[in-house]
Coordinates of C-alpha atoms in Angstrom, one line a residue:
X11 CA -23.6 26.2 -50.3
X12 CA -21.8 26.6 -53.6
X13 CA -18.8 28.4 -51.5
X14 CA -18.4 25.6 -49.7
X15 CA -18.1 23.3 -52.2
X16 CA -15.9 26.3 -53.8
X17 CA -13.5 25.6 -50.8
X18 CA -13.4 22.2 -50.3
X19 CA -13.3 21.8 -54.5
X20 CA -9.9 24.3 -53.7
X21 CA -9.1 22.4 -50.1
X22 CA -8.9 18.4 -51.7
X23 CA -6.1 19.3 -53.9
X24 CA -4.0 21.1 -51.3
X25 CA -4.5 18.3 -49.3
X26 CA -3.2 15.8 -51.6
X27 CA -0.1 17.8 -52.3
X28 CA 0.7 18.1 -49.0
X29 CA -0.1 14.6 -48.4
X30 CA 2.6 13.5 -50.2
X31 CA 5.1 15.9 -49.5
X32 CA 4.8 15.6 -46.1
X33 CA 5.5 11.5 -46.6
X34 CA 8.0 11.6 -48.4
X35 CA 9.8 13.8 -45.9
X36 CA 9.0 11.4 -42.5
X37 CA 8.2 8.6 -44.6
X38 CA 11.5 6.7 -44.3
X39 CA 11.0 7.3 -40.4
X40 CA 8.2 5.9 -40.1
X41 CA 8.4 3.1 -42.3
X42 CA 11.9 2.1 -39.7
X43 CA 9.8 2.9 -36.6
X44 CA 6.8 1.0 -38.3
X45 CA 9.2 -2.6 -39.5
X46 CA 11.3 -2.1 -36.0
X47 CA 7.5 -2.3 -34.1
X48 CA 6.9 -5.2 -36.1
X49 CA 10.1 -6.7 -35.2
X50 CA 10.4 -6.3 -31.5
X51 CA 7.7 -9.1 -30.8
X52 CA 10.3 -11.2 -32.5
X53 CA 13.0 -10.2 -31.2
X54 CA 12.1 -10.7 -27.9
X55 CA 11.6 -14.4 -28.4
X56 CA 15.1 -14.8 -30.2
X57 CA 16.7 -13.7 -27.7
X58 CA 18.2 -15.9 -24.7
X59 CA 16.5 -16.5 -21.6
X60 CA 18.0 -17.3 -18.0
X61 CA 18.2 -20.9 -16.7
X62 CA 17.3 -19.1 -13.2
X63 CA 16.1 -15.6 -12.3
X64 CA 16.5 -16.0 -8.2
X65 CA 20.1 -17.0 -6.4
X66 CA 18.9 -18.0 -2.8
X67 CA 21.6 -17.9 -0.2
X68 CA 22.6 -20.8 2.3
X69 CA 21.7 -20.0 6.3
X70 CA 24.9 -19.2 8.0
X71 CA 25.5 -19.7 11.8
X72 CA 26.4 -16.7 13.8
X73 CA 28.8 -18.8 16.4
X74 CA 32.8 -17.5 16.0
X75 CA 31.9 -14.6 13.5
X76 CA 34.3 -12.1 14.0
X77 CA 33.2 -8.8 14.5
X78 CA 34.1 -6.4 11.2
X79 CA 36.3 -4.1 12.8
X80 CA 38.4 -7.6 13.9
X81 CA 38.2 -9.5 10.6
X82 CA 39.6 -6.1 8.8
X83 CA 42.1 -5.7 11.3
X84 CA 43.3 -9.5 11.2
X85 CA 43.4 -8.8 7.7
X86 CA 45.5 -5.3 7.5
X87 CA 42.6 -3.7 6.1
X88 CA 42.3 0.2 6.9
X89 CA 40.4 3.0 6.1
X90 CA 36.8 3.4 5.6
X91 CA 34.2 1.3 3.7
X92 CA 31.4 2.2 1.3
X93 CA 29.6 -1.6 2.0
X94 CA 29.8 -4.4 3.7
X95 CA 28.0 -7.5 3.5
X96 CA 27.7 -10.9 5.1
X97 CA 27.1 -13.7 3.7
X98 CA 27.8 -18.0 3.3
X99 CA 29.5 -18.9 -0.1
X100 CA 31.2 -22.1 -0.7
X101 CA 30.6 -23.1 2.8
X102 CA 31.7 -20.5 5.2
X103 CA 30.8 -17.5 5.7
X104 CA 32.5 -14.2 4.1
X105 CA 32.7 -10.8 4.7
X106 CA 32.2 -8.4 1.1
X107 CA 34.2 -5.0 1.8
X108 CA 34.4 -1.9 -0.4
X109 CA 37.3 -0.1 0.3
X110 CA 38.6 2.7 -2.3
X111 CA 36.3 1.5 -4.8
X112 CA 37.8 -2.4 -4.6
X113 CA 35.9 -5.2 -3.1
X114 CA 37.5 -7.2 -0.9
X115 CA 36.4 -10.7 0.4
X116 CA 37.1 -12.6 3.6
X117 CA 36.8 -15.0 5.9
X118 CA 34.1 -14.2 8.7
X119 CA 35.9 -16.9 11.2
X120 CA 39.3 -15.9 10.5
X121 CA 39.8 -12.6 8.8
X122 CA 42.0 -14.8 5.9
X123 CA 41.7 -12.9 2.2
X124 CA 39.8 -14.8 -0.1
X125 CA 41.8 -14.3 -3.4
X126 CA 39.8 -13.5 -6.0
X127 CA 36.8 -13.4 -4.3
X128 CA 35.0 -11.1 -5.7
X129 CA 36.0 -12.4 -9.8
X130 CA 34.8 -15.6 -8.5
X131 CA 31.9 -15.3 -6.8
X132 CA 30.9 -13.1 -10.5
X133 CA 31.6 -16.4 -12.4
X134 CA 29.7 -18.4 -9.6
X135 CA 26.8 -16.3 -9.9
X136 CA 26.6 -16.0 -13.8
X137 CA 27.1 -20.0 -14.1
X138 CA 24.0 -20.2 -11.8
X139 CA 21.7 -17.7 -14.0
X140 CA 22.1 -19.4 -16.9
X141 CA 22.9 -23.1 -15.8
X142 CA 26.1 -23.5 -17.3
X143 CA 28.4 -25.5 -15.4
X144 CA 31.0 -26.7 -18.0
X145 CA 31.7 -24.2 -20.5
X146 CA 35.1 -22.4 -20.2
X147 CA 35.5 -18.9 -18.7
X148 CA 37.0 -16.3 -21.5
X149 CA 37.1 -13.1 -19.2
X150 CA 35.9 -11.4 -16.1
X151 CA 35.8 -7.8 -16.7
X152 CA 34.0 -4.9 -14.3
X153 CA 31.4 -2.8 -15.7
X154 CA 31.0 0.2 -14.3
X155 CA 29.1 2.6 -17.0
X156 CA 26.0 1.0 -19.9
X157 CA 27.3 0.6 -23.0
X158 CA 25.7 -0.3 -27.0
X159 CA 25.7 -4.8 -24.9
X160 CA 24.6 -3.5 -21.4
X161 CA 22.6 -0.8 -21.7
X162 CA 20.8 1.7 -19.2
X163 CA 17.0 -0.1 -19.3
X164 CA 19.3 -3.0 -17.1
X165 CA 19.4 -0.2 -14.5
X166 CA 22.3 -2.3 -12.3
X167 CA 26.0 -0.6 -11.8
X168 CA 28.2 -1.8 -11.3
X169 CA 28.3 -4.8 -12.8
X170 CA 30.5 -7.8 -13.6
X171 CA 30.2 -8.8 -17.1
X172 CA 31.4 -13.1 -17.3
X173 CA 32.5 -13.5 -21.2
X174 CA 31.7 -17.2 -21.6
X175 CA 33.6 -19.1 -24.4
X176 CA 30.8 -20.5 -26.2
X177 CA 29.9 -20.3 -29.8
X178 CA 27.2 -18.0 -29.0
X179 CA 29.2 -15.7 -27.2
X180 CA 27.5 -15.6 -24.6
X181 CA 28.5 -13.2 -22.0
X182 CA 26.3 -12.7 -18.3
X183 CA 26.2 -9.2 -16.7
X184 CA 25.6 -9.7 -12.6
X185 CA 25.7 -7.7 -9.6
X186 CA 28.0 -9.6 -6.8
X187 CA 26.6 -6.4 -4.8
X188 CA 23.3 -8.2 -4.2
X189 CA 23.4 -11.8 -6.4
X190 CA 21.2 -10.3 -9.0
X191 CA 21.0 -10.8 -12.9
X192 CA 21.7 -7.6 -14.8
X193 CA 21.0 -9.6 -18.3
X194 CA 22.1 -12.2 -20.4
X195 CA 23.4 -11.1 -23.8
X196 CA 24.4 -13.3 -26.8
X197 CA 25.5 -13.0 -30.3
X198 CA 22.1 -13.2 -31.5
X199 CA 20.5 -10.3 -28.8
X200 CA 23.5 -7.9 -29.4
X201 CA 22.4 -8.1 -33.4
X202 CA 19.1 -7.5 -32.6
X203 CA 19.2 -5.2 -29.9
X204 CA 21.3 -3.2 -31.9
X205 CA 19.1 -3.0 -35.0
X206 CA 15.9 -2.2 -32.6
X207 CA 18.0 0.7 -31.1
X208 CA 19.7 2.4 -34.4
X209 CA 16.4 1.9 -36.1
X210 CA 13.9 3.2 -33.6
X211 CA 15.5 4.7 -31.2
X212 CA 17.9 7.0 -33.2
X213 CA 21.2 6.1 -30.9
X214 CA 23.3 6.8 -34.1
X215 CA 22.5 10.3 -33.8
X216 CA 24.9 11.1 -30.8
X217 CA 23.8 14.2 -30.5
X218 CA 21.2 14.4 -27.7
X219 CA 19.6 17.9 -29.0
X220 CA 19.7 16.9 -32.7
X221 CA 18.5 13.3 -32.0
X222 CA 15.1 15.1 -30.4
X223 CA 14.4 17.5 -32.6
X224 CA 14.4 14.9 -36.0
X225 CA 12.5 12.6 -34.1
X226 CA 10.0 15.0 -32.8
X227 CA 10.2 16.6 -36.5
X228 CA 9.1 12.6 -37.9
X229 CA 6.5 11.9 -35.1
X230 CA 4.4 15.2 -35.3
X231 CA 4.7 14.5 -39.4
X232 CA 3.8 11.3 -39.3
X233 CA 0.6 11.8 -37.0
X234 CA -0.6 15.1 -39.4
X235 CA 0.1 13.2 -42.6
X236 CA -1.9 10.1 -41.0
X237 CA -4.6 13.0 -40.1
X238 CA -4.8 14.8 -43.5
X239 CA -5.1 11.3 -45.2
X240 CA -8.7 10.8 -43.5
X241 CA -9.8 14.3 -43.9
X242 CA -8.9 14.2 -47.3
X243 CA -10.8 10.9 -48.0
X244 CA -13.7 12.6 -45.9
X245 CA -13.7 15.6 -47.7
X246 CA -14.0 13.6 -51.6
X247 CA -16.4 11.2 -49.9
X248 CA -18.5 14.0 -49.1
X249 CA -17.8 16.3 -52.3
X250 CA -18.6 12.9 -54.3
X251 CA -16.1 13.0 -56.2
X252 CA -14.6 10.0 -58.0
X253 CA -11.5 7.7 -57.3
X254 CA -9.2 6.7 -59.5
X255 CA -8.8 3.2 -59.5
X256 CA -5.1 2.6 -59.8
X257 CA -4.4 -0.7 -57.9
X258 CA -1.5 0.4 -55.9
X259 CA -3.4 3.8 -55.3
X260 CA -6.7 1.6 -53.9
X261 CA -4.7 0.0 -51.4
X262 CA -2.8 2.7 -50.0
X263 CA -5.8 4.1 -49.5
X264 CA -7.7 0.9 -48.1
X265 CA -5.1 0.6 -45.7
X266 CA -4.8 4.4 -44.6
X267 CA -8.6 3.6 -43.5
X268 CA -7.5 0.7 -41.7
X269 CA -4.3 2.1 -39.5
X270 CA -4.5 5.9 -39.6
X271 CA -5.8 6.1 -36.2
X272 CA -3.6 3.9 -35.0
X273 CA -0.6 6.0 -37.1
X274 CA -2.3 8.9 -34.9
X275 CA -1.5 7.1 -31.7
X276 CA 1.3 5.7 -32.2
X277 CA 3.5 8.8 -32.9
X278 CA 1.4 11.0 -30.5
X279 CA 2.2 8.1 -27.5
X280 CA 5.7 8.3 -29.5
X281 CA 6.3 11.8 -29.0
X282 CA 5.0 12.3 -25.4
X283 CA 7.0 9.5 -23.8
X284 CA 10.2 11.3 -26.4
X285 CA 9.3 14.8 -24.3
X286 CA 8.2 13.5 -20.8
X287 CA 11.9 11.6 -20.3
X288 CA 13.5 15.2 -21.4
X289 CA 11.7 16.7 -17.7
X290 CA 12.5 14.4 -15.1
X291 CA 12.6 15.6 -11.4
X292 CA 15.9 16.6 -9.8
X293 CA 17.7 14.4 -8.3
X294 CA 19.9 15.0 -5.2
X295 CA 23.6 13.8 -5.5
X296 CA 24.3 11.2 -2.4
X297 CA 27.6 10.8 -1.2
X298 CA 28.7 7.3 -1.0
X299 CA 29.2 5.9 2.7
X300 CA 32.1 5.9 4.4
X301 CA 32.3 4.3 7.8
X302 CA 35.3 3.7 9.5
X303 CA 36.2 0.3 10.5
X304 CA 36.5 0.5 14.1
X305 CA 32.5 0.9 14.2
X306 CA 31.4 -1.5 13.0
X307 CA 31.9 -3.5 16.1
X308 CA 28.7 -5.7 16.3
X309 CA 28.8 -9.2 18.2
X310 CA 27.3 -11.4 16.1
X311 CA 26.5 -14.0 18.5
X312 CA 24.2 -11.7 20.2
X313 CA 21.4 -12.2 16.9
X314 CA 19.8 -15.4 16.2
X315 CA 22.2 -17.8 16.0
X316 CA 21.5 -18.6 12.4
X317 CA 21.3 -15.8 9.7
X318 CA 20.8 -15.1 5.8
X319 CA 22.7 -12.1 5.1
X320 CA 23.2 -8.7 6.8
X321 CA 24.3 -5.2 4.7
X322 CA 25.6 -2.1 6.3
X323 CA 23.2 0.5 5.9
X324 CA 23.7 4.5 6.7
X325 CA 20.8 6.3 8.4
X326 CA 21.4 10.2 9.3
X327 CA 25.3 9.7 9.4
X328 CA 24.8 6.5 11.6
X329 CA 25.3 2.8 10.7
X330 CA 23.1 -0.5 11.3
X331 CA 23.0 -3.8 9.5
X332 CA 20.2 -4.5 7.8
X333 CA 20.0 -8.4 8.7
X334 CA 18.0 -11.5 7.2
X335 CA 17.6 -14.1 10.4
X336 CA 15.1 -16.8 10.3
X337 CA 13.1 -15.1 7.9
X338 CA 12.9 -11.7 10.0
X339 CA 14.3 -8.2 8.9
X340 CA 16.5 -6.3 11.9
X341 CA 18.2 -3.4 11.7
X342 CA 20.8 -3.7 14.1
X343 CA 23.3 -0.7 15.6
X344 CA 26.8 -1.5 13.8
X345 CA 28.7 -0.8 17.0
X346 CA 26.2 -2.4 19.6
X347 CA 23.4 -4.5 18.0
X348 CA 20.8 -2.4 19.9
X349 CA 17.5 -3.2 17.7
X350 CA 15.9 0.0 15.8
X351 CA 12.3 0.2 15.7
X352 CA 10.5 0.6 12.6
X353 CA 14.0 0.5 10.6
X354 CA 12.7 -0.3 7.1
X355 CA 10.5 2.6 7.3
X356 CA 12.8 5.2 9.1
X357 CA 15.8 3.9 6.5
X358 CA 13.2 4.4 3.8
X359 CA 12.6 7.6 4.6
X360 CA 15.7 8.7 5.1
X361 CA 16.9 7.7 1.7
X362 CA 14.1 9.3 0.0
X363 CA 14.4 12.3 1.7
X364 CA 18.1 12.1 0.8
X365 CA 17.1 11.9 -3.1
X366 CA 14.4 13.8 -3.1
X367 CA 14.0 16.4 0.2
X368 CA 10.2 17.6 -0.4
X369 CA 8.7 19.9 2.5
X370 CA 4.9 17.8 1.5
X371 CA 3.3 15.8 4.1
X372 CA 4.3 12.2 3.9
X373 CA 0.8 10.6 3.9
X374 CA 1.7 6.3 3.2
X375 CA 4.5 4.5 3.0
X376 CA 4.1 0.8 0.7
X377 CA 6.2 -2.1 0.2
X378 CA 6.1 -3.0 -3.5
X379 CA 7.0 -6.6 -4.2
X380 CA 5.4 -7.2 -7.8
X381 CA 6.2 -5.1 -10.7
X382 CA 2.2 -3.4 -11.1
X383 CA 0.8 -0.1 -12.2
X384 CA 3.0 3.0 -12.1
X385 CA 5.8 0.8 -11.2
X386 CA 6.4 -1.2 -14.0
X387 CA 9.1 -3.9 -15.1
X388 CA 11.5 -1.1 -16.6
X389 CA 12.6 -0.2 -12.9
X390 CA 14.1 -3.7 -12.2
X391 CA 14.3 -3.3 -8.3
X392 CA 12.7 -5.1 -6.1
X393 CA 11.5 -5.0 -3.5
X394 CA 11.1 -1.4 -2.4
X395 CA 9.6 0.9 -0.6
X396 CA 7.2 3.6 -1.9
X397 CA 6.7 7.1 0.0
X398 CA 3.5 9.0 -1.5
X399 CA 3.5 12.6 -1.0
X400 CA 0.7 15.1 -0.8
X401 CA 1.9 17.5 -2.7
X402 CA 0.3 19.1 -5.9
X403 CA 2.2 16.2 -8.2
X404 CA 1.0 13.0 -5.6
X405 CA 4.8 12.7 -6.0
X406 CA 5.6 8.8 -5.1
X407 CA 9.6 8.2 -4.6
X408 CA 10.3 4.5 -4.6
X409 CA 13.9 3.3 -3.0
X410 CA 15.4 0.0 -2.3
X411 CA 16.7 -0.2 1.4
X412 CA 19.2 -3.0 0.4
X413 CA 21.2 -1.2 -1.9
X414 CA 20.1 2.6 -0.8
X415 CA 19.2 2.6 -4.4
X416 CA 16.5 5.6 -5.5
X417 CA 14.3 3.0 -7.6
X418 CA 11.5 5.7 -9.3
X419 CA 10.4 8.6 -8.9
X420 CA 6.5 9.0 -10.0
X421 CA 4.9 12.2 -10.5
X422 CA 1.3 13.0 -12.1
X423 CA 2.7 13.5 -15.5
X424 CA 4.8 10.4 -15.1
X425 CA 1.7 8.3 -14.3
X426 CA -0.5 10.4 -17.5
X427 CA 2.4 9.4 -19.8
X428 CA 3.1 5.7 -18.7
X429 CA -0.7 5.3 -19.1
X430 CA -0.5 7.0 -22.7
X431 CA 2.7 4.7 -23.6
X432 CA 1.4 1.6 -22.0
X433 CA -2.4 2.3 -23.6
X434 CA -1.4 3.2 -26.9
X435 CA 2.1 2.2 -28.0
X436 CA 2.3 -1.0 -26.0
X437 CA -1.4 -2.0 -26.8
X438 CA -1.4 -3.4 -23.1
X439 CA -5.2 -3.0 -23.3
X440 CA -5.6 -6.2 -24.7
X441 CA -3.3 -7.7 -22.3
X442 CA -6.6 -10.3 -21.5
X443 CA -6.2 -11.9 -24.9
X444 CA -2.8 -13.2 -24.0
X445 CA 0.8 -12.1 -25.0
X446 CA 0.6 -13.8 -28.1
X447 CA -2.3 -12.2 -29.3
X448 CA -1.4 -8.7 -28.2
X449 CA 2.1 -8.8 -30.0
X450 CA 0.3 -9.9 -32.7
X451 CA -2.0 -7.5 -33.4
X452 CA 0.2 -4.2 -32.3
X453 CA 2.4 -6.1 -34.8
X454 CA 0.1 -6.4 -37.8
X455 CA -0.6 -2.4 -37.1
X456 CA 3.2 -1.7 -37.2
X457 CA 3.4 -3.4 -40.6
X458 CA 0.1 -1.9 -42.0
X459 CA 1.5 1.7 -41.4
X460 CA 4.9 0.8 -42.9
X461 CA 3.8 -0.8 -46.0
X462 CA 1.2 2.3 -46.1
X463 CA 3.8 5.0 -46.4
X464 CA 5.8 2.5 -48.5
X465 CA 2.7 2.5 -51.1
X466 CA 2.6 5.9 -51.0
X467 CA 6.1 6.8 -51.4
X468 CA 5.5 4.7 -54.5
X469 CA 3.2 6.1 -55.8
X470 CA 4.7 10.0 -55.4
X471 CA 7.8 8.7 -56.8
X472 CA 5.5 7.7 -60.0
X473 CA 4.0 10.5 -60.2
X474 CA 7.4 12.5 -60.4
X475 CA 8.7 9.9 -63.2

């Protein structure tokens, strides 16, 4: 008995040294990670929100279309394309080309150029997003890699970004591609998205492995020093030994009590989602399609005579449209219209096996059209299609047959550490209490372990004085 409380007499001060030294060394870390947790709540509701998240196309008769292969050819357009999409805009219906990495718009009657077409159809789009009809244009300029205003949680390249001249600057990324929203950005969210990003996740740190290693050095200090700070109080508890009653000291202290577990959690969920992004899956490199004009030949008179939209597709080295008519998905032969069973799921499986060729028994095949469980909001598309393997990993690859996008790829430890980050550094465990609530709370914990190692930082800088 009295070498126990030898060793624990010996073991409190050791603690308490290393306490301290330990803070001060992530402390500044963690106080940023702690005051940038605090402020993404905020931030979120500063920042501007789309008049409209959905364009909805106008039904376009299929009388007089030309054929592709004619309206390229009426137009002096040769070569190959990478997509092609039909659609109505402005009242008549248009042909989108890709050729040589430039999109080309015409006339689906006539085969006449659309100047501009694709610039304008950019400013159309953005002006519908965020329901600004007046406001001058400043510039139209292609985005074709993220950047520090659209970066890679947007997920959509490439992208037109529509510079509005407004005293907000407001500037709309969209995806003429498929008449989404990549995001809205103005003064205010480019301030604040910046802050958020320098301060907690490092991106001023370019380099990749040093960026990791400080961060992981931070997290695994702040989670021991959060750790020691209990056993430490347990340890004096139990040896009944007295506290000085310094008024700084006695709430440091009060407040360790409060949010060390939660100091615990957040740096351990910190540093697994850090380490789980490091050891994604392989991806296969797919070639972009190339099909040559002259088949792409399909009568579209021989469809429903109204339609939505239709988007060349490849499947094994052959090409369909993919075609919206009265509310019914075909996938039509390019050259002859002839109607392919099943094509949603044969194209789906095609394009994960393109992404990601497994040997494993394909055992379901879903279509996802709400952002739920292991695919969450982050992934942006939808809707998809997701292909569960049975494999040792339940590997789940989730692709979007309009764009032949690869959407997710969800594996096991993918679905371990989105439950760890979404449990314990999102908080959404208490999603039932509202939003309002749940920000509130994860953000009162953010503050109470900054302020924590702020006291304590204090207090060793005191002590040094």
């Amino acid at each position: 008995m009295k070498a126990h409380r030898a060793r624990t007499k010996n073991l409190i001060p050791m603690l308490l040294r290393w306490h301290a030294r330990i803070g001060m060394v992530v402390g500044l870390a963690i106080i940023g990670w702690g005051l940038s947790g605090l402020s993404h709540p905020i931030i979120s509701r500063l920042q501007p929100v789309a008049d409209a998240f959905v364009y909805t196309l106008d039904v376009l008769p299929s009388a007089d279309l030309l054929a592709v292969a004619e309206a390229a050819d009426r137009a002096g357009i040769t070569g190959a394309a990478s997509a092609v999409r039909l659609l109505a805009w402005q009242g008549r219906p248009c042909y989108r080309l890709v050729v040589a990495g430039d999109a080309i718009w015409l006339d689906a009657r006539s085969g006449e150029l659309i100047p501009r077409g694709e610039q304008d159809y950019a400013v159309h789009l953005a002006r519908h997003y965020i329901g600004d009809q007046q406001s001058a244009i400043q510039s139209v300029e292609l985005q074709t890699a993220f950047d520090d205003d659209y970066v890679y949680v947007n997920r959509l390249l490439p992208v037109w970004r529509v510079n509005f001249a407004r005293d907000d600057g407001m500037r709309v990324y969209v995806d003429t591609a498929s008449d989404r929203l990549g995001t809205v950005v103005n003064n205010t969210k480019a301030i604040t998205s910046t802050f958020f990003r320098n301060v907690h996740s490092w991106v001023f740190i370019k380099n990749t492995t040093l960026r990791l290693s400080l961060m992981s050095l931070c997290l695994v200090g702040g989670g021991l020093i959060s750790l020691v700070g209990l056993l430490q109080y347990y340890l004096q508890w139990r040896a009944g030994r007295g506290w000085r009653q310094n008024p700084l000291l006695r709430l440091h202290r009060g407040l360790g009590l409060a949010v060390a577990i939660t100091a615990v959690t957040f740096t351990a969920s910190g540093l697994y989602h850090l380490w789980q992004k490091q050891f994604l899956p392989s991806i296969a490199e797919v070639p972009p399609m190339a099909a040559a004009f002259n088949k792409l030949s399909l009568d579209w008179s021989n469809l429903s005579p109204y339609l939505v939209q239709a988007d060349l597709i490849n499947i094994d080295d052959d090409y369909y449209f993919r075609v919206w008519a009265r509310g019914e998905l075909q996938y039509r032969h390019a050259a002859n219209g002839e109607l392919l069973a099943d094509g949603e799921a044969v194209h789906a499986q095609a394009l994960a096996q393109a992404y990601m060729p497994v040997d494993s028994p394909l055992v379901a095949i879903r279509s996802v059209t709400a952002f739920a469980g292991e695919y969450g909001f982050v992934n942006k598309r939808l809707p998809v299609i997701a292909l569960d393997y049975d494999n040792a990993e339940h590997l789940s690859v989730y692709v979007e047959p309009r764009s032949g996008a690869l959407a997710a790829v969800v594996r096991d430890s993918d679905r371990v550490e989105g439950l760890s980050f979404s449990v314990l550094h999102k908080w959404h465990f208490i999603d039932g209490l509202g939003r309002t609530a749940r920000d509130g709370i994860s953000a009162f914990f953010a503050a109470g372990i900054a302020f924590m190692f702020i006291l304590g930082m204090v207090l060793y800088i005191r002590r040094l004085a």
